[in-house]
Every structure is written in C-alpha cells, then in structure tokens.
Amino acid sequence: MISQTAEYALRAVVSLAQNSDKPMTTAEIAVATKVPEFYLSKVLHALAKKEVVYSKRGVNGGYQLSSPAEQTQLLTVINAVDPIKQIQKCPLKLGAHSKNLCALHKKINYSIKLMEDVYRSTTIQTILEEPSNSIPLRES
C-alpha cells in the first residue's frame, strides 16, 4: 500500500524516536533498520528537506527528529518521501471514464482516503507504544 521508500522512511523515523537522546548517523540508522545505507542516505535527505528530521554536522553529528514522536504523524513521514496520490483519471485510460471516475475507481479513492486517515491519526509515539504482537497479520 505504501512504497518501499516510504517504509524505509518510517523505519528510520521510528529508529530516531527510539534513540531520541542523541543524533544517529546514517550508518547507525541503516544497521538498526536493515535498510541499505546508500539508499537510506537519500531517504534521510528527503526527510530533512521536508523538515521531518534535521541533521547536525560534526563529530557528534547525525540525524534527529524535528518534532517530538507524539507530534509526528505517519502521513507526514510518508508524504515527505513519496506522497500518497488520489486517482484523478481512469488509470485504464478508458474514454468513457475521462471526465468522471467509474464506481471502481471511486472505491479505490475512498480506500486511499481511509488509509490516509489512519496514517494521519497515528503518530510515531503510537507505534512505539503499541505491542508488535497486537497487529493482526492477514493470512492468505
């Protein structure tokens, strides 16, 4: 439902929230999150550009959250690196759907809105406080 880039950004921000007492280097975050360091560097740069995190140079430098974890919404993190998009026109390029979305695409848009609402109402702190075994996995 979200891109790998957005997932990596969420992992990085959660790691920073777990270690909020000191800045973390890209290498430290990469190890903690199991994200390739080169790619993580790009993700952290995008997060810094949108002021989700800030970087501090120097010997004791690294990245830290710009806002407290309880104020950082998942949607903010996701939209900083790979914004969620609503469907504006028929992805199938059907002429009959050119001006109005069909019922299928309206339902897809509605599900995207519901996802956005969940991400908007969930903070990084919520993720840190929720036991990992409380989230049910969908079985195939």
mmCIF file of N, CA, C and O in Angstrom, residues 13 17 20 52 64-73 123-125 128:
data_model
loop_
_atom_site.group_PDB
_atom_site.id
_atom_site.type_symbol
_atom_site.label_atom_id
_atom_site.label_comp_id
_atom_site.label_asym_id
_atom_site.label_seq_id
_atom_site.Cartn_x
_atom_site.Cartn_y
_atom_site.Cartn_z
ATOM 1 N N VAL A 13 12.519 6.901 10.945
ATOM 2 C CA VAL A 13 11.941 7.831 11.918
ATOM 3 C C VAL A 13 11.633 7.111 13.237
ATOM 4 O O VAL A 13 11.870 7.659 14.317
ATOM 5 N N ALA A 17 13.227 7.964 16.859
ATOM 6 C CA ALA A 17 12.379 8.187 18.041
ATOM 7 C C ALA A 17 12.809 7.283 19.197
ATOM 8 O O ALA A 17 12.772 7.694 20.358
ATOM 9 N N SER A 20 16.106 8.980 20.832
ATOM 10 C CA SER A 20 15.956 10.429 20.729
ATOM 11 C C SER A 20 16.937 11.222 21.584
ATOM 12 O O SER A 20 17.049 12.437 21.430
ATOM 13 N N VAL A 52 11.170 16.886 8.536
ATOM 14 C CA VAL A 52 10.722 15.816 9.422
ATOM 15 C C VAL A 52 11.865 15.464 10.373
ATOM 16 O O VAL A 52 11.648 15.185 11.541
ATOM 17 N N GLN A 64 18.255 13.684 13.859
ATOM 18 C CA GLN A 64 17.286 13.630 14.944
ATOM 19 C C GLN A 64 15.931 14.071 14.401
ATOM 20 O O GLN A 64 15.865 14.756 13.372
ATOM 21 N N LEU A 65 14.866 13.691 15.102
ATOM 22 C CA LEU A 65 13.533 14.145 14.717
ATOM 23 C C LEU A 65 13.425 15.648 14.925
ATOM 24 O O LEU A 65 13.957 16.181 15.897
ATOM 25 N N SER A 66 12.720 16.310 14.043
ATOM 26 C CA SER A 66 12.495 17.746 14.176
ATOM 27 C C SER A 66 11.410 18.062 15.193
ATOM 28 O O SER A 66 11.408 19.124 15.794
ATOM 29 N N SER A 67 10.475 17.137 15.365
ATOM 30 C CA SER A 67 9.366 17.301 16.314
ATOM 31 C C SER A 67 9.304 16.062 17.201
ATOM 32 O O SER A 67 9.762 14.992 16.800
ATOM 33 N N PRO A 68 8.698 16.180 18.375
ATOM 34 C CA PRO A 68 8.556 15.008 19.241
ATOM 35 C C PRO A 68 7.762 13.890 18.545
ATOM 36 O O PRO A 68 6.898 14.169 17.693
ATOM 37 N N ALA A 69 8.049 12.662 18.907
ATOM 38 C CA ALA A 69 7.396 11.498 18.292
ATOM 39 C C ALA A 69 5.877 11.564 18.423
ATOM 40 O O ALA A 69 5.158 11.136 17.522
ATOM 41 N N GLU A 70 5.384 12.127 19.528
ATOM 42 C CA GLU A 70 3.926 12.207 19.713
ATOM 43 C C GLU A 70 3.271 13.257 18.817
ATOM 44 O O GLU A 70 2.057 13.301 18.708
ATOM 45 N N GLN A 71 4.070 14.069 18.153
ATOM 46 C CA GLN A 71 3.542 15.073 17.225
ATOM 47 C C GLN A 71 3.832 14.729 15.762
ATOM 48 O O GLN A 71 3.408 15.459 14.862
ATOM 49 N N THR A 72 4.544 13.661 15.529
ATOM 50 C CA THR A 72 4.934 13.293 14.170
ATOM 51 C C THR A 72 3.990 12.233 13.620
ATOM 52 O O THR A 72 4.003 11.081 14.048
ATOM 53 N N GLN A 73 3.148 12.642 12.673
ATOM 54 C CA GLN A 73 2.179 11.726 12.073
ATOM 55 C C GLN A 73 2.849 10.843 11.024
ATOM 56 O O GLN A 73 3.764 11.279 10.313
ATOM 57 N N THR A 123 0.575 8.504 15.266
ATOM 58 C CA THR A 123 1.879 9.163 15.419
ATOM 59 C C THR A 123 2.971 8.111 15.600
ATOM 60 O O THR A 123 2.688 6.943 15.861
ATOM 61 N N ILE A 124 4.192 8.561 15.494
ATOM 62 C CA ILE A 124 5.330 7.679 15.733
ATOM 63 C C ILE A 124 5.278 7.154 17.171
ATOM 64 O O ILE A 124 5.555 5.978 17.426
ATOM 65 N N GLN A 125 4.871 8.000 18.106
ATOM 66 C CA GLN A 125 4.762 7.575 19.503
ATOM 67 C C GLN A 125 3.761 6.432 19.645
ATOM 68 O O GLN A 125 3.992 5.487 20.396
ATOM 69 N N LEU A 128 5.458 3.299 18.748
ATOM 70 C CA LEU A 128 6.397 2.866 19.782
ATOM 71 C C LEU A 128 5.686 2.237 20.977
ATOM 72 O O LEU A 128 6.222 1.326 21.609
#
